[in-house]
Short mmCIF file of N, CA, C and O in Angstrom, two decimals:
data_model
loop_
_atom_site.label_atom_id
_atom_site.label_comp_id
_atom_site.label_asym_id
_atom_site.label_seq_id
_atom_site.Cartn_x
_atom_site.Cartn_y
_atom_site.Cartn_z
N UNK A 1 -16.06 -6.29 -17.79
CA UNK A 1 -15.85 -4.86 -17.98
C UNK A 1 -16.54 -4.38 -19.24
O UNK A 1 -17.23 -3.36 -19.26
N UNK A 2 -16.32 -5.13 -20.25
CA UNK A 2 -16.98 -4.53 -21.35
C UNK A 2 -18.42 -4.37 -21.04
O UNK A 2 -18.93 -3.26 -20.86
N UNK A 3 -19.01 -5.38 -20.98
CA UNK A 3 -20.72 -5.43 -20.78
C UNK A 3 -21.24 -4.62 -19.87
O UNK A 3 -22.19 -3.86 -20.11
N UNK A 4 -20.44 -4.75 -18.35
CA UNK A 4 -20.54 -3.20 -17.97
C UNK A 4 -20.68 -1.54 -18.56
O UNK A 4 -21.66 -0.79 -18.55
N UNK A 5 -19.40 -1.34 -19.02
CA UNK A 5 -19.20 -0.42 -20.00
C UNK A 5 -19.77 0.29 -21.01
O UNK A 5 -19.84 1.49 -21.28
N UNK A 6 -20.34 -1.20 -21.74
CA UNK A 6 -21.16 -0.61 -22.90
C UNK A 6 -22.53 -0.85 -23.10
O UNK A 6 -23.41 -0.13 -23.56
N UNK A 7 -22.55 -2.14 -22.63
CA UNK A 7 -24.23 -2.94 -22.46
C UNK A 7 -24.91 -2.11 -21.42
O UNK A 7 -25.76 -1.22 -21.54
N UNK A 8 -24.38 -2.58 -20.47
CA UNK A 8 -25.09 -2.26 -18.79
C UNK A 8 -25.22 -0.44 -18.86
O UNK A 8 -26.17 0.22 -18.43
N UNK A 9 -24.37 -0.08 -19.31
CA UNK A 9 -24.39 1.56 -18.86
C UNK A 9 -25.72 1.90 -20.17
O UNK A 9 -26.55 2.77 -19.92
N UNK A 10 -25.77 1.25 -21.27
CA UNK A 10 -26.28 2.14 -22.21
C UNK A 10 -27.79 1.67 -22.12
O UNK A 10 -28.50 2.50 -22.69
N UNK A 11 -28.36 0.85 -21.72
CA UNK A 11 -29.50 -0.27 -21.18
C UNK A 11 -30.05 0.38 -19.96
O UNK A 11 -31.19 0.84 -19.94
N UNK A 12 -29.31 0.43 -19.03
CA UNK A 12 -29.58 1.18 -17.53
C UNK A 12 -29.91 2.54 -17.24
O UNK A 12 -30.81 2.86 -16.47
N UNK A 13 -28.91 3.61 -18.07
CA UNK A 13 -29.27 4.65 -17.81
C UNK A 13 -29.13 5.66 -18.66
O UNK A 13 -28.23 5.55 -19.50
N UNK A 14 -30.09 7.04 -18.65
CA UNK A 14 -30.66 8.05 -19.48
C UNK A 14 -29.38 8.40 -20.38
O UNK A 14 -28.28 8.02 -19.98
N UNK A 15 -29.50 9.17 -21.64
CA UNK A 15 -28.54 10.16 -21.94
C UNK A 15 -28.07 11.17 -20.56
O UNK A 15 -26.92 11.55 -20.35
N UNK A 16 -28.88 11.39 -19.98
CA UNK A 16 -28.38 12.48 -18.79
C UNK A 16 -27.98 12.01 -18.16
O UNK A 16 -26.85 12.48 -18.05
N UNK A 17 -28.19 10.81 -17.14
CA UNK A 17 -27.62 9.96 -16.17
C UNK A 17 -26.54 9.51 -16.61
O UNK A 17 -25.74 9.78 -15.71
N UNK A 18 -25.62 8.64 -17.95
CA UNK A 18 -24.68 8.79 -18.19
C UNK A 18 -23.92 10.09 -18.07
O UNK A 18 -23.01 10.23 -17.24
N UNK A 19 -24.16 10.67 -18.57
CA UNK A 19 -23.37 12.13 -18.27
C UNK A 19 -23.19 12.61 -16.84
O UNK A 19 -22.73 13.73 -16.66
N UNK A 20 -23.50 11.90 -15.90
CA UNK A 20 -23.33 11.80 -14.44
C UNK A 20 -22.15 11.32 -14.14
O UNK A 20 -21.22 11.90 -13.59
N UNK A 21 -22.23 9.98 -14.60
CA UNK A 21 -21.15 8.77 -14.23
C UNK A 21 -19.39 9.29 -14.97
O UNK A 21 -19.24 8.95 -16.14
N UNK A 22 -18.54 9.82 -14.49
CA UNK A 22 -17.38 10.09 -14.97
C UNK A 22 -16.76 8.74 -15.06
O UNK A 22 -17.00 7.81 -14.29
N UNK A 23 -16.00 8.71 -16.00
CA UNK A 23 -14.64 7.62 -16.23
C UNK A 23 -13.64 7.97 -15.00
O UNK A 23 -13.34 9.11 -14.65
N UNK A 24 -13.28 7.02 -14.53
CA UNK A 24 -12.92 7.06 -13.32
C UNK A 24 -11.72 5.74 -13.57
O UNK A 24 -11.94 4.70 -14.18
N UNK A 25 -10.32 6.21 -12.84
CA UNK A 25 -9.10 5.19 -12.53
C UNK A 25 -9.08 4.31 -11.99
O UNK A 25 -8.39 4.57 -11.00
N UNK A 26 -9.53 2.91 -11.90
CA UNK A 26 -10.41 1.70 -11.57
C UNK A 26 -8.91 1.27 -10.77
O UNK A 26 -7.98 1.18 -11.58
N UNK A 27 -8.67 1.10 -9.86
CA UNK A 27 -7.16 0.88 -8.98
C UNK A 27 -6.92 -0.87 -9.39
O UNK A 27 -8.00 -1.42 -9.63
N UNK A 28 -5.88 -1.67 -9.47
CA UNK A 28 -5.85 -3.21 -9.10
C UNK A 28 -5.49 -3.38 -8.08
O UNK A 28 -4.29 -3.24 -7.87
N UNK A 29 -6.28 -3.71 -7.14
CA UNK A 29 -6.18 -3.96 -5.85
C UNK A 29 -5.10 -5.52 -5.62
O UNK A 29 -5.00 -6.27 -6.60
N UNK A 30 -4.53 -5.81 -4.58
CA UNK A 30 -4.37 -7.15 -4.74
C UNK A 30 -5.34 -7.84 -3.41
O UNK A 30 -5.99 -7.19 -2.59
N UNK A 31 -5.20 -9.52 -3.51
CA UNK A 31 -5.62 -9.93 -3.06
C UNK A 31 -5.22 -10.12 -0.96
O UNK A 31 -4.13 -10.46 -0.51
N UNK A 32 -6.05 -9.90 -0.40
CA UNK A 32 -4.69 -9.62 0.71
C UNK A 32 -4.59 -10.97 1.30
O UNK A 32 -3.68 -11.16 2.11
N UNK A 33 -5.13 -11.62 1.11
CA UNK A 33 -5.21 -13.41 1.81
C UNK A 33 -3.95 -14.22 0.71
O UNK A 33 -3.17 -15.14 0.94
N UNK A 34 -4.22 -13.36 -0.58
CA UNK A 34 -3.21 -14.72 -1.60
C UNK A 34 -2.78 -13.54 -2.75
O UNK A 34 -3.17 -13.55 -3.92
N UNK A 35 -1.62 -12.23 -1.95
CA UNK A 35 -1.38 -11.40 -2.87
C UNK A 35 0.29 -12.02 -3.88
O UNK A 35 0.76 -11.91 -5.01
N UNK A 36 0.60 -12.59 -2.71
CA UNK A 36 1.84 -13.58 -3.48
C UNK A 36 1.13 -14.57 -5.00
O UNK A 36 1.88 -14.42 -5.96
N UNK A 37 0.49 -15.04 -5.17
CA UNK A 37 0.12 -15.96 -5.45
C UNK A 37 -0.65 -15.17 -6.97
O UNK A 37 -0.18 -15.32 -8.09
N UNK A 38 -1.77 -14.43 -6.70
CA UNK A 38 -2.27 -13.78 -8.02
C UNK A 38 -2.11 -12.15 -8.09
O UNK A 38 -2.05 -11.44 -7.09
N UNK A 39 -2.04 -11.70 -9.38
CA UNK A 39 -1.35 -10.64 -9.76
C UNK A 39 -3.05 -10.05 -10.40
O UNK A 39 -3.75 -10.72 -11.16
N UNK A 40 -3.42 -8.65 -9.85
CA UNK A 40 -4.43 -8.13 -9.83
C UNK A 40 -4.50 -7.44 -11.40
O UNK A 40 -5.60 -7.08 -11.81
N UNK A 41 -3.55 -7.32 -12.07
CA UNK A 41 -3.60 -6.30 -13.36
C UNK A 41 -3.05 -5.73 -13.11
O UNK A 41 -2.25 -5.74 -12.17
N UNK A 42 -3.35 -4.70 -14.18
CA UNK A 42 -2.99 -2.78 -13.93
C UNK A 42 -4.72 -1.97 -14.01
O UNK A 42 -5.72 -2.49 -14.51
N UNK A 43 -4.65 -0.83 -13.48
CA UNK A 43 -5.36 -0.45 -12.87
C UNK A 43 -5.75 0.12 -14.45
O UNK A 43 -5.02 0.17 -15.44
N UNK A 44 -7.46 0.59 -14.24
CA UNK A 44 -8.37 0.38 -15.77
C UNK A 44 -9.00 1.83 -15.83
O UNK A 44 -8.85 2.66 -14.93
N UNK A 45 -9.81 2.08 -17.13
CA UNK A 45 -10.18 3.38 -16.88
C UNK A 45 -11.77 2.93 -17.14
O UNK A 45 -11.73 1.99 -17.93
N UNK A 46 -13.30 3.27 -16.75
CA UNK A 46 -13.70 2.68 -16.46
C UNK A 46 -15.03 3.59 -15.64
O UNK A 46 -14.94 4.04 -14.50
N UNK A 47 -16.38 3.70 -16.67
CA UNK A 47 -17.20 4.09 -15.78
C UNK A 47 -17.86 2.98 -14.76
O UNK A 47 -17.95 3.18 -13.55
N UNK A 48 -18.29 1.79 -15.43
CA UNK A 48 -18.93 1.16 -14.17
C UNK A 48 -17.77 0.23 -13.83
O UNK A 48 -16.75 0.08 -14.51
N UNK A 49 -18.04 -0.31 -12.78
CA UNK A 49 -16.74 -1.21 -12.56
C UNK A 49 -17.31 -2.21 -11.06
O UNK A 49 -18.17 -1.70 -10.34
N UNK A 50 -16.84 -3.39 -10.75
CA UNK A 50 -17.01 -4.05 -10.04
C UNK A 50 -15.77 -3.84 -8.47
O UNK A 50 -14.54 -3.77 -8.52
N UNK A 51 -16.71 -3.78 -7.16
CA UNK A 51 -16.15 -3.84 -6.38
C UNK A 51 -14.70 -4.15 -6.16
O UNK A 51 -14.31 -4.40 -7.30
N UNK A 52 -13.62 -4.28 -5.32
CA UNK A 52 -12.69 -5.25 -4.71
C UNK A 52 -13.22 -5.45 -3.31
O UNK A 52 -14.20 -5.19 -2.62
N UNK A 53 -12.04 -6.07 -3.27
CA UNK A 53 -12.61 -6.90 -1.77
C UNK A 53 -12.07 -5.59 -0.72
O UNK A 53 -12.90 -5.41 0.17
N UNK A 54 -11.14 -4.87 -0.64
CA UNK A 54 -10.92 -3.64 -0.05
C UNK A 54 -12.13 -2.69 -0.13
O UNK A 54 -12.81 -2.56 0.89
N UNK A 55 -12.45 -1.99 -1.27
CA UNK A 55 -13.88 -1.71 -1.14
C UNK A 55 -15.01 -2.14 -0.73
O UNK A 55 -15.91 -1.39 -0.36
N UNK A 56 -15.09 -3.67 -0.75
CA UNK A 56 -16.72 -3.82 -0.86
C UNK A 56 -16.59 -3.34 1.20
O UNK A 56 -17.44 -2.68 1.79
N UNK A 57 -15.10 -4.02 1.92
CA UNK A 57 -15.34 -3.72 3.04
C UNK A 57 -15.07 -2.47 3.74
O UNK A 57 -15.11 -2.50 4.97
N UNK A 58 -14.80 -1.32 3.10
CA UNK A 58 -14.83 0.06 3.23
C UNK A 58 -16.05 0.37 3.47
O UNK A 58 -16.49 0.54 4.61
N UNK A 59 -16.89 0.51 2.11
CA UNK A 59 -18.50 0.84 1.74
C UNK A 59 -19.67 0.11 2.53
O UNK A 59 -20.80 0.60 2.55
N UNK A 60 -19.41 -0.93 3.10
CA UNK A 60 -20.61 -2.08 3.70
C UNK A 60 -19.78 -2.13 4.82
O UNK A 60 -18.68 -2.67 4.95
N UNK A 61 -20.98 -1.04 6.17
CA UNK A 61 -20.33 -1.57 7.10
C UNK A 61 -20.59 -2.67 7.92
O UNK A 61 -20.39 -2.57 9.13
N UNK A 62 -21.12 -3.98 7.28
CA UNK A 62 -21.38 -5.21 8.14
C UNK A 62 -21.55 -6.38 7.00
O UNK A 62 -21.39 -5.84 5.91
N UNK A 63 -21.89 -8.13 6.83
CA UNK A 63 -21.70 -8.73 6.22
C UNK A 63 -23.37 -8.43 5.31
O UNK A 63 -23.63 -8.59 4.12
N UNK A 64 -24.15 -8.03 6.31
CA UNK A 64 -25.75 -7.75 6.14
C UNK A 64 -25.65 -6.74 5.28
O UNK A 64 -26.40 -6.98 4.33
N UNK A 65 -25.12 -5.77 5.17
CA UNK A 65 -25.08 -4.59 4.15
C UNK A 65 -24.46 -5.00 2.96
O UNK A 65 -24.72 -4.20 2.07
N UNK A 66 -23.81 -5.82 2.63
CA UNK A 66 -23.46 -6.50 1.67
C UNK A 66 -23.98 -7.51 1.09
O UNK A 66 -23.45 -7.99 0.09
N UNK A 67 -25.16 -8.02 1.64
CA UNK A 67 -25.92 -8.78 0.99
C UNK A 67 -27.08 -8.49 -0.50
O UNK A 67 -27.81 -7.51 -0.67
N UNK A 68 -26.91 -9.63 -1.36
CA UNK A 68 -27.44 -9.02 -2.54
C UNK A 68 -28.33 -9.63 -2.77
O UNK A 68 -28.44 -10.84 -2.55
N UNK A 69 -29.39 -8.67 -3.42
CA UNK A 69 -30.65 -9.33 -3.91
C UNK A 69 -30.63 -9.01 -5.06
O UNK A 69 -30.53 -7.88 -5.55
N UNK A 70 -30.73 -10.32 -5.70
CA UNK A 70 -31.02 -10.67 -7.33
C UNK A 70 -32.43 -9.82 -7.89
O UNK A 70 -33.58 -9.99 -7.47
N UNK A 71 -31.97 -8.81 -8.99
CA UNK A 71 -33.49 -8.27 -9.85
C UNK A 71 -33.93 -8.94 -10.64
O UNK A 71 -33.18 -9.85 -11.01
N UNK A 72 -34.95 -8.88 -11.12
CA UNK A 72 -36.09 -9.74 -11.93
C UNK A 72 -34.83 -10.43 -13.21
O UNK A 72 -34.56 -11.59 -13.52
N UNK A 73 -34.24 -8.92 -13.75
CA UNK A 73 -33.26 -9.58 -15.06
C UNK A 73 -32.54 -10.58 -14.70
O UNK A 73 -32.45 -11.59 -15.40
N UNK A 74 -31.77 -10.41 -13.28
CA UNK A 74 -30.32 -11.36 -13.42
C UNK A 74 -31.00 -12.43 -13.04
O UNK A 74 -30.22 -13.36 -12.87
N UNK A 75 -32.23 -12.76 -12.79
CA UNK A 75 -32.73 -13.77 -12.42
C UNK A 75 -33.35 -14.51 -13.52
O UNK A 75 -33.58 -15.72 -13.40
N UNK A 76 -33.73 -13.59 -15.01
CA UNK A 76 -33.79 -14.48 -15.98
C UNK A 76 -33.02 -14.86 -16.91
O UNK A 76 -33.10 -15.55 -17.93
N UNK A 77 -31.79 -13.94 -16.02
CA UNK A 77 -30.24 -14.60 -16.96
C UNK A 77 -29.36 -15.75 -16.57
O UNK A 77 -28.37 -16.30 -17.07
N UNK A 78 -30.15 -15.92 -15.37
CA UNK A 78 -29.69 -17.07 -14.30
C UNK A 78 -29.33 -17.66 -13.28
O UNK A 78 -29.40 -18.77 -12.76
N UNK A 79 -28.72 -16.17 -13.05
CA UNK A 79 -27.74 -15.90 -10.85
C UNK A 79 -29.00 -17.04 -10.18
O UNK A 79 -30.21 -17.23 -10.31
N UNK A 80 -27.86 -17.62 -9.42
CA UNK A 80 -28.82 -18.74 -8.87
C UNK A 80 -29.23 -17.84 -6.91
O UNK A 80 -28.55 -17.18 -6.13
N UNK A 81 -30.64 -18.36 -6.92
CA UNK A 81 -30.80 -17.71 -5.81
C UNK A 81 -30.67 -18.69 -4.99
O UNK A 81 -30.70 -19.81 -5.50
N UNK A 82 -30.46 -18.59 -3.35
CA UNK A 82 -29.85 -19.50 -2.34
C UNK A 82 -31.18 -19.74 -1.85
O UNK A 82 -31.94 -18.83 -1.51
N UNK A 83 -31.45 -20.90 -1.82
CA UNK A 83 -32.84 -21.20 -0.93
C UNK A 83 -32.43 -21.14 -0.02
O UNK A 83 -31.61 -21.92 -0.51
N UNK A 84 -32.00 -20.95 1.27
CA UNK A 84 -31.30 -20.99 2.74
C UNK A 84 -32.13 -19.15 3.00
O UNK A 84 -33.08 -18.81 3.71
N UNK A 85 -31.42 -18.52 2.27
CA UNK A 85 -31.75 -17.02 2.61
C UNK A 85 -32.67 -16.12 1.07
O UNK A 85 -33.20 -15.05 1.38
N UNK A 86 -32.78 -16.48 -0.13
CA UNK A 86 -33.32 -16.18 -1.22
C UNK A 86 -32.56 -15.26 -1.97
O UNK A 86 -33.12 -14.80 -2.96
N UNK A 87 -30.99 -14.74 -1.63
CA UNK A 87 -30.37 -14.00 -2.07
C UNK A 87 -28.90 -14.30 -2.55
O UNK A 87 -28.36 -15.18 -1.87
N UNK A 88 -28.31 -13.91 -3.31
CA UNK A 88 -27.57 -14.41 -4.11
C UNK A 88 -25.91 -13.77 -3.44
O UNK A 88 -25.72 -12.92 -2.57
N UNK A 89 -24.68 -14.74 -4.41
CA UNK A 89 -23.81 -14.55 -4.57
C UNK A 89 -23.36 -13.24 -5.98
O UNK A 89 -23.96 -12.99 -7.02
N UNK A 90 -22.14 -12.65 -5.44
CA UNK A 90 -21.37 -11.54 -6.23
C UNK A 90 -20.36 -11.49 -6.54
O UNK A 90 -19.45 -11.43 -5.71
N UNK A 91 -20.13 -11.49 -7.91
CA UNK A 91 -18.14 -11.19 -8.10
C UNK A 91 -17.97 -10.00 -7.36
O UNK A 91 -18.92 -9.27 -7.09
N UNK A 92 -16.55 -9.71 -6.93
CA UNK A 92 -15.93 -8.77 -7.14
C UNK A 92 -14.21 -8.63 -7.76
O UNK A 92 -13.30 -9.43 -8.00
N UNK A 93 -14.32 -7.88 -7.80
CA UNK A 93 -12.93 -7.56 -9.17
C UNK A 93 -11.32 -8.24 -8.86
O UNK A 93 -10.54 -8.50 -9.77
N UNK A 94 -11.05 -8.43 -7.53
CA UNK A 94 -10.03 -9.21 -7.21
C UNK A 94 -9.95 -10.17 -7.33
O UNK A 94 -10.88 -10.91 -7.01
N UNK A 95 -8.48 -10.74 -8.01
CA UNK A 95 -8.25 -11.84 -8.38
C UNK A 95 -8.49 -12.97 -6.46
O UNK A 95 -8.25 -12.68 -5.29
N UNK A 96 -8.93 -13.94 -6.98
CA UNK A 96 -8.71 -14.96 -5.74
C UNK A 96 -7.78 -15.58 -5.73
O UNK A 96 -6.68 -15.17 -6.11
N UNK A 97 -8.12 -17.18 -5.11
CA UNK A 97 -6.19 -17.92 -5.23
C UNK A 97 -5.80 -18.03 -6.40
O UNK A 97 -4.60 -18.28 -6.46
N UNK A 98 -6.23 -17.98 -7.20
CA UNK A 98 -5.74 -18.77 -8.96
C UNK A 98 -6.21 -17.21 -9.69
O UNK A 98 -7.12 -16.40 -9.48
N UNK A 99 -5.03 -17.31 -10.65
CA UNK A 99 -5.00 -16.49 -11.83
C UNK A 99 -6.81 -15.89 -11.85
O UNK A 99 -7.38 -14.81 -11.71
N UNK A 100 -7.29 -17.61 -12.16
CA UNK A 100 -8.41 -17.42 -12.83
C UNK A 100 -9.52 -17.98 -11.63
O UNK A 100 -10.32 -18.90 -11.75
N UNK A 101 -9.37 -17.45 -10.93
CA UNK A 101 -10.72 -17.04 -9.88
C UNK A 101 -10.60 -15.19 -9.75
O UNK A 101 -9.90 -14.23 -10.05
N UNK A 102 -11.77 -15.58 -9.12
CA UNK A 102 -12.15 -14.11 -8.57
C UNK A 102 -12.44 -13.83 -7.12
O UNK A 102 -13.23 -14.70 -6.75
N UNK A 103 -12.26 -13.29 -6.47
CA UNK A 103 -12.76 -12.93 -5.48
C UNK A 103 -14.56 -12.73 -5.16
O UNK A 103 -15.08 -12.07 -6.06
N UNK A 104 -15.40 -13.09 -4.25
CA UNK A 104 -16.74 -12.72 -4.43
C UNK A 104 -17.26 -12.74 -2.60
O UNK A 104 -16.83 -13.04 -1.48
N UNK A 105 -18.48 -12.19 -3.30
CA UNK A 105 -19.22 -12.19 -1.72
C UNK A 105 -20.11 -13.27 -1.90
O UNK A 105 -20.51 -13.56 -3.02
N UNK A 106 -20.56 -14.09 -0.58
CA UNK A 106 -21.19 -14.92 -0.58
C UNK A 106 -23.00 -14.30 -0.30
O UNK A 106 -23.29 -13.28 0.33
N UNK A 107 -23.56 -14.85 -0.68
CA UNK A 107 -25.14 -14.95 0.03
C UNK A 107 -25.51 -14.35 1.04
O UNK A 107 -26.50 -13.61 1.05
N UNK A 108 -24.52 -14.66 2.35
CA UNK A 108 -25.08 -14.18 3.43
C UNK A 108 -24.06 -12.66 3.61
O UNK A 108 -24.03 -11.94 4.62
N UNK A 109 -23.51 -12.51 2.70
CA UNK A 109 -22.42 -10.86 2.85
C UNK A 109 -21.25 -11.19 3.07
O UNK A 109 -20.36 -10.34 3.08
N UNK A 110 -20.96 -12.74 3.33
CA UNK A 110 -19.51 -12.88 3.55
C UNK A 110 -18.94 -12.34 2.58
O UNK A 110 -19.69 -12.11 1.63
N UNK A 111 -17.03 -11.81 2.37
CA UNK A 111 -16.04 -12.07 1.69
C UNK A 111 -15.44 -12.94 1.46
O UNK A 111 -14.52 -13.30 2.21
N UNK A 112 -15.75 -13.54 0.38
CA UNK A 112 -14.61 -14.76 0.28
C UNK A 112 -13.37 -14.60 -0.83
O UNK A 112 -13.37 -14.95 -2.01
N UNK A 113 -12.47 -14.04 -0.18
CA UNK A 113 -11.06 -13.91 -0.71
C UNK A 113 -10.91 -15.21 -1.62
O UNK A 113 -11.05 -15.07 -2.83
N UNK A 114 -10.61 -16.68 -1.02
CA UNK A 114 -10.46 -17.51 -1.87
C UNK A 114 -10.96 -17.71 -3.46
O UNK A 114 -10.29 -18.23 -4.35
N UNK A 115 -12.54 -17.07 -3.61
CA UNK A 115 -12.80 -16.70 -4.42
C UNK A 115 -13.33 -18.14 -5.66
O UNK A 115 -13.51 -19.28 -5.24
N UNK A 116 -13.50 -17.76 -7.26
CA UNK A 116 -14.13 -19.11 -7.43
C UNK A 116 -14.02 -18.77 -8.70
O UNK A 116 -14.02 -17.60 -9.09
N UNK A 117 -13.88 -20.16 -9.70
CA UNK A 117 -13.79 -19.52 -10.88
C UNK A 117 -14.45 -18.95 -11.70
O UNK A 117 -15.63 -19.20 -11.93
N UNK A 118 -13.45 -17.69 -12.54
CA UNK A 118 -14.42 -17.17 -13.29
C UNK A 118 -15.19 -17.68 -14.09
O UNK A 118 -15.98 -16.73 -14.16
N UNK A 119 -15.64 -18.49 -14.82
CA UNK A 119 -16.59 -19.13 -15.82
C UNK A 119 -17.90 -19.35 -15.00
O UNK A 119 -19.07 -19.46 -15.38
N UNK A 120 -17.31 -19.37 -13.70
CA UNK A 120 -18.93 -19.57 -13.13
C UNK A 120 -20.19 -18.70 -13.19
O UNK A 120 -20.37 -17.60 -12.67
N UNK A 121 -20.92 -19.34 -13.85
CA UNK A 121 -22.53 -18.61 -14.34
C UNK A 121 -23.49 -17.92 -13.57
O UNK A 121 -24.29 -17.06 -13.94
N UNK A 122 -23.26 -18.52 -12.09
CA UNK A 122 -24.07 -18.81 -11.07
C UNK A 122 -24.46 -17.27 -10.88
O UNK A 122 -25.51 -16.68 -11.16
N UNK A 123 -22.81 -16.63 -10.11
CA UNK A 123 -23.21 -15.13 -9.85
C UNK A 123 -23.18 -14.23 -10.39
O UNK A 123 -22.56 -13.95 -11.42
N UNK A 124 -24.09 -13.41 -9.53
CA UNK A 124 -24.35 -11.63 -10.12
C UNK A 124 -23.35 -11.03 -9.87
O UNK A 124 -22.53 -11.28 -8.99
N UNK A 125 -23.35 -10.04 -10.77
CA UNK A 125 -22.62 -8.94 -10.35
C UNK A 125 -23.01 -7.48 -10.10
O UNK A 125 -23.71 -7.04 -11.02
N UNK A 126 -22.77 -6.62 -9.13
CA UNK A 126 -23.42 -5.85 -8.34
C UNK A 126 -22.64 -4.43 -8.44
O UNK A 126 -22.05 -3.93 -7.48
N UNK A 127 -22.73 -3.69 -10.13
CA UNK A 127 -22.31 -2.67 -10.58
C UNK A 127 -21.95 -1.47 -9.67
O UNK A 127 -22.75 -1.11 -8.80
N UNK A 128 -20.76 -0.82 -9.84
CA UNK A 128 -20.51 0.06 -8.79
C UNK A 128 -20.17 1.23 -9.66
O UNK A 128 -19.69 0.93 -10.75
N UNK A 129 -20.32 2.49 -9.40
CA UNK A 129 -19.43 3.67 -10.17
C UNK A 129 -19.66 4.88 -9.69
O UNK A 129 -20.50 5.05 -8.80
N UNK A 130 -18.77 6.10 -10.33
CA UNK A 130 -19.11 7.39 -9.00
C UNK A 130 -20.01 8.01 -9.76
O UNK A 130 -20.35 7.76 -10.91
N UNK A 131 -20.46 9.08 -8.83
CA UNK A 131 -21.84 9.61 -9.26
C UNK A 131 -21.40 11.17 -9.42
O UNK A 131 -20.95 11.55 -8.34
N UNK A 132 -21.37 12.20 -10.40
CA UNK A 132 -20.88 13.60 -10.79
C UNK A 132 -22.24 14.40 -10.29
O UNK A 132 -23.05 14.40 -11.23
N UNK A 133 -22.60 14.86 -9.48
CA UNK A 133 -23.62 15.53 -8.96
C UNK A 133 -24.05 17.06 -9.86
O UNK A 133 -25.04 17.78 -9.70
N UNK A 134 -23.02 17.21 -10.74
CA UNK A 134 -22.67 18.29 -10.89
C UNK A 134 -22.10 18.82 -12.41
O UNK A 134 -21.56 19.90 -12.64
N UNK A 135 -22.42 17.66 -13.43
CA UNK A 135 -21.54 17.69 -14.72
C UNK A 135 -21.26 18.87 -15.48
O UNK A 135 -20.55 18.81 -16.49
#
């Protein structure tokens, strides 16, 4: 969230284009495969923010529309690309089975609820936030 927040937003886009992006009530979704099990937070305030697994399958209507392709940066920061298909894995913001996993999409657009731990380097993450047409 932070690097989002402050890195990613101020790196990415204009003085004007920020002024687009409103702070917005970031919900904690829970997990719906293992909502007994991990506790999502409390809900954040938050211009960019990472998917849940409820969203990513709202917004993408198929596993193909959810598939991500790694940009030149995250590729020299490390996201590993899948030789099978050349496109990468994604957090998203729900907790998975353990405290300390996350929920993510796989390579080919799957959801994988089970999810994986956070320390892992491997994946990208695939910035989401609303757009003020109108500031």
């Amino acid at each position: 969230r932070e690097w989002l927040n402050l890195h990613f937003i101020a790196d990415a886009f204009s003085e004007e284009e920020k002024a687009m992006i409103p702070t917005v009530l970031v919900p904690a979704h829970k997990n719906p495969k293992y909502e007994v099990q991990t506790d999502p937070g409390n809900p954040t305030e938050d211009q960019i923010f990472l998917l849940s697994i409820e969203e990513a399958d709202r917004y993408f209507e198929s596993e193909e529309d959810r598939i991500g392709a790694a940009t030149p940066y995250a590729q020299a920061e490390g996201i590993q690309i899948h030789t099978e298909n050349g496109h990468c894995w994604t957090w998203l913001r729900t907790p998975g089975i353990h405290q300390d996993c996350a929920a993510n999409v796989g390579s080919n657009g799957y959801i994988y609820p089970l999810g994986e731990y956070v320390e892992r380097l491997s994946d990208g993450v695939r910035p989401a936030m609303w757009i003020d047409l109108h500031p």
